[in-house]
Short mmCIF file of C-alpha atoms in Angstrom, two decimals:
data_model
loop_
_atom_site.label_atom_id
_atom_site.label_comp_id
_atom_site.label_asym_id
_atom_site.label_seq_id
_atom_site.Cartn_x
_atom_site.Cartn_y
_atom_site.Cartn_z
CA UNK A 237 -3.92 -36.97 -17.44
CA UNK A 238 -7.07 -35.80 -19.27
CA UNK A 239 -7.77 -32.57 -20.69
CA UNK A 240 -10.42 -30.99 -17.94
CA UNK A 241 -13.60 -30.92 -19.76
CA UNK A 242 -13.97 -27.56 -18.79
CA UNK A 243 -11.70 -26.51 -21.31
CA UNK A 244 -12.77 -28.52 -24.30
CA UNK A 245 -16.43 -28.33 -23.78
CA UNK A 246 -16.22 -24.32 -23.52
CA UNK A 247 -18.62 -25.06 -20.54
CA UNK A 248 -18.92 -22.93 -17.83
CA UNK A 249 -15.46 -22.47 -15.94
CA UNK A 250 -13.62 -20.32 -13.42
CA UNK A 251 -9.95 -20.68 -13.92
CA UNK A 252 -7.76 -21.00 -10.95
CA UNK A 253 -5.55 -23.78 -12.74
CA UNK A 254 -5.38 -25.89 -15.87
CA UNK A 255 -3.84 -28.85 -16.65
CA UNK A 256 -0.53 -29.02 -19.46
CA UNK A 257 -0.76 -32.55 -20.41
CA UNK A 258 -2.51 -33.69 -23.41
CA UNK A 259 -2.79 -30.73 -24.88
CA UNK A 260 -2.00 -31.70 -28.25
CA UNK A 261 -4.88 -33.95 -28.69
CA UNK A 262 -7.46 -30.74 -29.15
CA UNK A 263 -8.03 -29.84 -32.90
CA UNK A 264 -7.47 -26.63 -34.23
CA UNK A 265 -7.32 -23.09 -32.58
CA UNK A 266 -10.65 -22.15 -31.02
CA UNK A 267 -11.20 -18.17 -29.35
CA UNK A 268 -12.04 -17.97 -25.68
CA UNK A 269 -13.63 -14.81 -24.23
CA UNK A 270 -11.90 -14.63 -20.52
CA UNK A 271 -12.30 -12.11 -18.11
CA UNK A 272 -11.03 -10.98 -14.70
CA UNK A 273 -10.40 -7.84 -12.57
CA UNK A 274 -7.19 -5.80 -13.03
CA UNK A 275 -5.07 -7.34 -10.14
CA UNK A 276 -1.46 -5.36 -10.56
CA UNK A 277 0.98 -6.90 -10.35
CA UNK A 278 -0.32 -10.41 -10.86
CA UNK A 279 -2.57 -9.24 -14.25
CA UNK A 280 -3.26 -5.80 -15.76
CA UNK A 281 -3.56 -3.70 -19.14
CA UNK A 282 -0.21 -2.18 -20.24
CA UNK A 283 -0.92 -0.16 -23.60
CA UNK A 284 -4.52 -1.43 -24.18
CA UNK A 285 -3.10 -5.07 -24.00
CA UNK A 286 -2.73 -7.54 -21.07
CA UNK A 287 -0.17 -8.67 -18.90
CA UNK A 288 1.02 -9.71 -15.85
CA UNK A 289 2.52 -13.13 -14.41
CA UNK A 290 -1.31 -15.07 -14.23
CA UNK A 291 -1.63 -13.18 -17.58
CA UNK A 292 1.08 -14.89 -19.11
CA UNK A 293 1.17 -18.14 -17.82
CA UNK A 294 -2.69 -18.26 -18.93
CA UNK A 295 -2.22 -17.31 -21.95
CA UNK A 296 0.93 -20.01 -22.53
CA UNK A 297 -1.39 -22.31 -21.35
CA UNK A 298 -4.18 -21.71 -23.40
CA UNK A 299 -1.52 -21.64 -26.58
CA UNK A 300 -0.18 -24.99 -25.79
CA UNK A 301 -3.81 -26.56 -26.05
CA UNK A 302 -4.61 -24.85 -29.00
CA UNK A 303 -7.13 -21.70 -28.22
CA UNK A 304 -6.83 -18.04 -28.81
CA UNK A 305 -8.15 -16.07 -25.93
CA UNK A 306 -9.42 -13.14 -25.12
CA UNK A 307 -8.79 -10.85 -21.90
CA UNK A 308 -11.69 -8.47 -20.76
CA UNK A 309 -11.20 -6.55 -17.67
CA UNK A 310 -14.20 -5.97 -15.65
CA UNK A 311 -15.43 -5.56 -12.13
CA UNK A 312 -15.17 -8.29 -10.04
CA UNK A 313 -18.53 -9.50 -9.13
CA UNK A 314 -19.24 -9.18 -12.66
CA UNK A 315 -17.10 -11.43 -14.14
CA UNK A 316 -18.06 -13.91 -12.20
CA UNK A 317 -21.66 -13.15 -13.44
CA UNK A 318 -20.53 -13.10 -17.07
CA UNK A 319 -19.65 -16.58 -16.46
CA UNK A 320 -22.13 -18.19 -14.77
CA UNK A 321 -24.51 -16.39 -17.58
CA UNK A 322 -22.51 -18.25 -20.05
CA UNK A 323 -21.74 -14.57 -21.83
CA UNK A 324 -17.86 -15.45 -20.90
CA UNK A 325 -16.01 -18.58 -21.13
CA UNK A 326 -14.03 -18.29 -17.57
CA UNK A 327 -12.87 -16.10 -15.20
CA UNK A 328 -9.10 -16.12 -14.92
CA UNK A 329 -8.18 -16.07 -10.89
CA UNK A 330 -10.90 -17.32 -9.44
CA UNK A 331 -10.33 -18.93 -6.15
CA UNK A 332 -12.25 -22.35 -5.48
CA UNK A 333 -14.82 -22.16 -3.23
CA UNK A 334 -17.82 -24.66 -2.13
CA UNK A 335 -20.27 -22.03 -3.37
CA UNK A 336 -18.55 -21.92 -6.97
CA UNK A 337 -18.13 -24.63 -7.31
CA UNK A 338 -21.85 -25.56 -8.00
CA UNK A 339 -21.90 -23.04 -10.94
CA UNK A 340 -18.17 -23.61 -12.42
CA UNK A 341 -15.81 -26.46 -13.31
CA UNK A 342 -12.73 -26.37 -11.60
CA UNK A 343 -8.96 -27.68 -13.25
CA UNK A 344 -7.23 -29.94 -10.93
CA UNK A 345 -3.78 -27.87 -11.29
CA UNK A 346 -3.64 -24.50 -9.93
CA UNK A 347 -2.20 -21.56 -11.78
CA UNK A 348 -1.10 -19.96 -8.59
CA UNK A 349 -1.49 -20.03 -4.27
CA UNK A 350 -3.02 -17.06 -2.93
CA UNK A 351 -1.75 -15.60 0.69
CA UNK A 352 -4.01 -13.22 2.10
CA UNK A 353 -3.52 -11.34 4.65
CA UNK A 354 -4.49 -8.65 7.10
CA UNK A 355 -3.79 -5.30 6.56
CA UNK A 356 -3.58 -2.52 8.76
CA UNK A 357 -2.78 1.42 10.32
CA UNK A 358 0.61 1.10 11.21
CA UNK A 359 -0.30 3.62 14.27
CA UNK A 360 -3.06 1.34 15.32
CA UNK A 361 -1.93 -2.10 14.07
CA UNK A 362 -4.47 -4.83 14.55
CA UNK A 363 -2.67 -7.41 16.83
CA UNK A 364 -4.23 -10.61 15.23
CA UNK A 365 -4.01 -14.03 17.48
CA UNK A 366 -6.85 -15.93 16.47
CA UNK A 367 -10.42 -14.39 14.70
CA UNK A 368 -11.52 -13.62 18.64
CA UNK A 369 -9.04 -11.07 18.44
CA UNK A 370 -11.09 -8.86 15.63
CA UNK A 371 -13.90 -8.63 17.88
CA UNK A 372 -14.99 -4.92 18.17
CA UNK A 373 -13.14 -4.24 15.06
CA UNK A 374 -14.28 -3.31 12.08
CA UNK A 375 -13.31 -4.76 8.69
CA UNK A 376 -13.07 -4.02 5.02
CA UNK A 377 -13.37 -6.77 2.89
CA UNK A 378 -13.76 -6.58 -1.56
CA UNK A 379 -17.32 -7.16 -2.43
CA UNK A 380 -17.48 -10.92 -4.22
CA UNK A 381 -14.34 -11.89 -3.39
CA UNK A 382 -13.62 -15.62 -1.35
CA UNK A 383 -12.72 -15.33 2.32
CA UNK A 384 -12.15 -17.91 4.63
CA UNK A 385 -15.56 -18.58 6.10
CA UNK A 386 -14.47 -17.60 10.07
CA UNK A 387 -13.91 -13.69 8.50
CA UNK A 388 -18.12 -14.17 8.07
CA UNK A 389 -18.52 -15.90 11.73
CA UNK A 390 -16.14 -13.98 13.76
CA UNK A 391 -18.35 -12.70 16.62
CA UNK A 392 -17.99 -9.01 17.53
CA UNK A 393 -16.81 -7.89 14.09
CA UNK A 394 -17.99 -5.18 12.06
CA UNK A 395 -17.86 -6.15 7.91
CA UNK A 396 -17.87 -3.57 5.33
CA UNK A 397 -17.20 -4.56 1.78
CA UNK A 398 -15.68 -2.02 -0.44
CA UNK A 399 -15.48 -1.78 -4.32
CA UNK A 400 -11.83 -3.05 -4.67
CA UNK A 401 -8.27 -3.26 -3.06
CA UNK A 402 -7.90 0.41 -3.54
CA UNK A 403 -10.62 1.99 -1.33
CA UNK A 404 -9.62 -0.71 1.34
CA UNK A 405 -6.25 0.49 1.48
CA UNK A 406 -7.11 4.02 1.77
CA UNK A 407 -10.06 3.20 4.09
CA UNK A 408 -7.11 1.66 6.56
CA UNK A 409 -4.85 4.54 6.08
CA UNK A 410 -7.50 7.34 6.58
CA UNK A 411 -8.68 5.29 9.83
CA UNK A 412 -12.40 4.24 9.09
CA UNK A 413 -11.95 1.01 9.19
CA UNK A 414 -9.00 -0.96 11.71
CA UNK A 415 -7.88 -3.44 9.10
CA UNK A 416 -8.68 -5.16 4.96
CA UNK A 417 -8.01 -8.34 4.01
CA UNK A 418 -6.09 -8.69 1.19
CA UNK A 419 -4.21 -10.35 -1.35
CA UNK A 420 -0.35 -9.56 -0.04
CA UNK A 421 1.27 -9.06 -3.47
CA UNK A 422 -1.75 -7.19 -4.53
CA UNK A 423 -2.13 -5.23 -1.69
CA UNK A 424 1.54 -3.80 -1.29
CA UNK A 425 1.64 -3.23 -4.87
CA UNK A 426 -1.58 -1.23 -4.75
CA UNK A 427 -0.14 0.50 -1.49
CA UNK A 428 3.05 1.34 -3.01
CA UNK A 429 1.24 3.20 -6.06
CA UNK A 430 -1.14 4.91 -3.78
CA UNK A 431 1.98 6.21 -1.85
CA UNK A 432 0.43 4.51 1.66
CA UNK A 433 3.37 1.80 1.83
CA UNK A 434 4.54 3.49 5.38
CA UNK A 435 1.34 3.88 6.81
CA UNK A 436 0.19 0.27 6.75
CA UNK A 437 1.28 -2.74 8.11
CA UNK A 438 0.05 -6.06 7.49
CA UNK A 439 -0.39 -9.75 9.87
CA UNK A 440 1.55 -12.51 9.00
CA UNK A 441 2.29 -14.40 12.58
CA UNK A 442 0.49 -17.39 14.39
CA UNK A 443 -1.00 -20.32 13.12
CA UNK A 444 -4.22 -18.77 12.90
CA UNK A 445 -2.50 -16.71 9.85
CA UNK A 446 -3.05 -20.30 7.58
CA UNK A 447 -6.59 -19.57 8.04
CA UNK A 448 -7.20 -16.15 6.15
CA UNK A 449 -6.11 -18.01 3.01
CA UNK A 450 -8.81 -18.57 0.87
CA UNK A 451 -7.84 -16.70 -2.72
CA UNK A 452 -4.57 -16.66 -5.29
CA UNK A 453 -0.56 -15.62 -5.32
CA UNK A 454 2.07 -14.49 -3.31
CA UNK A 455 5.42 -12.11 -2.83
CA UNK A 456 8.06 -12.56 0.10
CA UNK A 457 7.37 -11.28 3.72
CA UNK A 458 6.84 -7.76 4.67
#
């Protein structure tokens, strides 16, 4: 299997996979400026240096071809700018969408699955059967992020992006909005920290469930 181009051409990339093989056909080490959002547990900064699961698998994978790379945190919607600007070589956890993929080059191997899912007030829990069922509700969603295109077409529902995972969470909890979709890993992780574990719940039934997928990782059931 080839190399993507992607990779070797230091064209303009979002990475949401890369492929192993052939990797020792690329000449010597070359640095790559990457960046992404902090995304706990999946990739963070521990002691001014990255890490993380995504972190280190990216990393490995970037070793075994023969680049040095570079990790800059920033906000999400900018990273995605950097790239597409060509003022960063790729954006580690980017999900593949038919919009992105106009502007970046896509590996055929994924790094990782995303489930997403929907959280909400455990006192109020959003009883999710199919998208009709979030009419009259109102929902947080993270500004640039990839949803599955029926969160945008769902009649009835009210769509308020926030700034990241965090104010969703606490948005849920404090009751101004009925539910956030989320990254499930992510999101307990962030809920945990933020002490609002017991006062959220989060959707995971139906078939309808499949369809909220749409960005990267995932833990065991709630």
């Amino acid at each position: 299997m080839a190399i993507p181009a992607v990779l070797h051409r230091r064209l303009r990339a979002a990475v949401a996979g890369l492929c192993l093989l052939g990797a020792s056909s690329l000449a010597s080490a070359e640095s790559l400026h990457l960046v992404t959002e902090a995304w706990p547990p999946l990739v963070d900064q521990q002691d001014g240096r990255p890490s993380g699961p995504l972190w280190s698998v990216t990393e490995a994978v970037f070793e075994r071809m023969g680049y040095d790379s570079q990790l800059v945190f920033v906000p999400w919607k900018r990273a995605l700018d950097l790239v597409a600007r060509n003022r960063a070589d790729a954006v580690v956890g980017a999900g593949k969408t038919k919009d992105r993929v106009r502007l970046f080059q896509y590996p055929d191997e994924p790094l990782a699955n995303s489930e997403t899912t929907l959280f909400s007030n455990r006192k109020e829990p959003v009883q999710f059967t199919d998208f009709d069922a979030l009419a009259g509700k109102t929902i947080a969603l993270s500004s640039g992020y990839s949803y599955t295109p029926e969160i945008w077409s769902a009649p009835g529902v009210t769509r308020e992006e926030v700034r990241d995972i965090r104010s969703g969470l606490q948005m849920v909890a404090l009751g101004r909005v009925d539910a956030f979709v989320a990254n499930r890993q992510v999101g307990w992780y962030e809920a945990n920290r933020l002490g609002l574990a017991d006062k959220l719940t989060a959707f995971r039934q139906t078939a309808d469930y499949r369809r909220l997928m749409a960005d990267f990782s995932a833990p065991e059931a709630e």
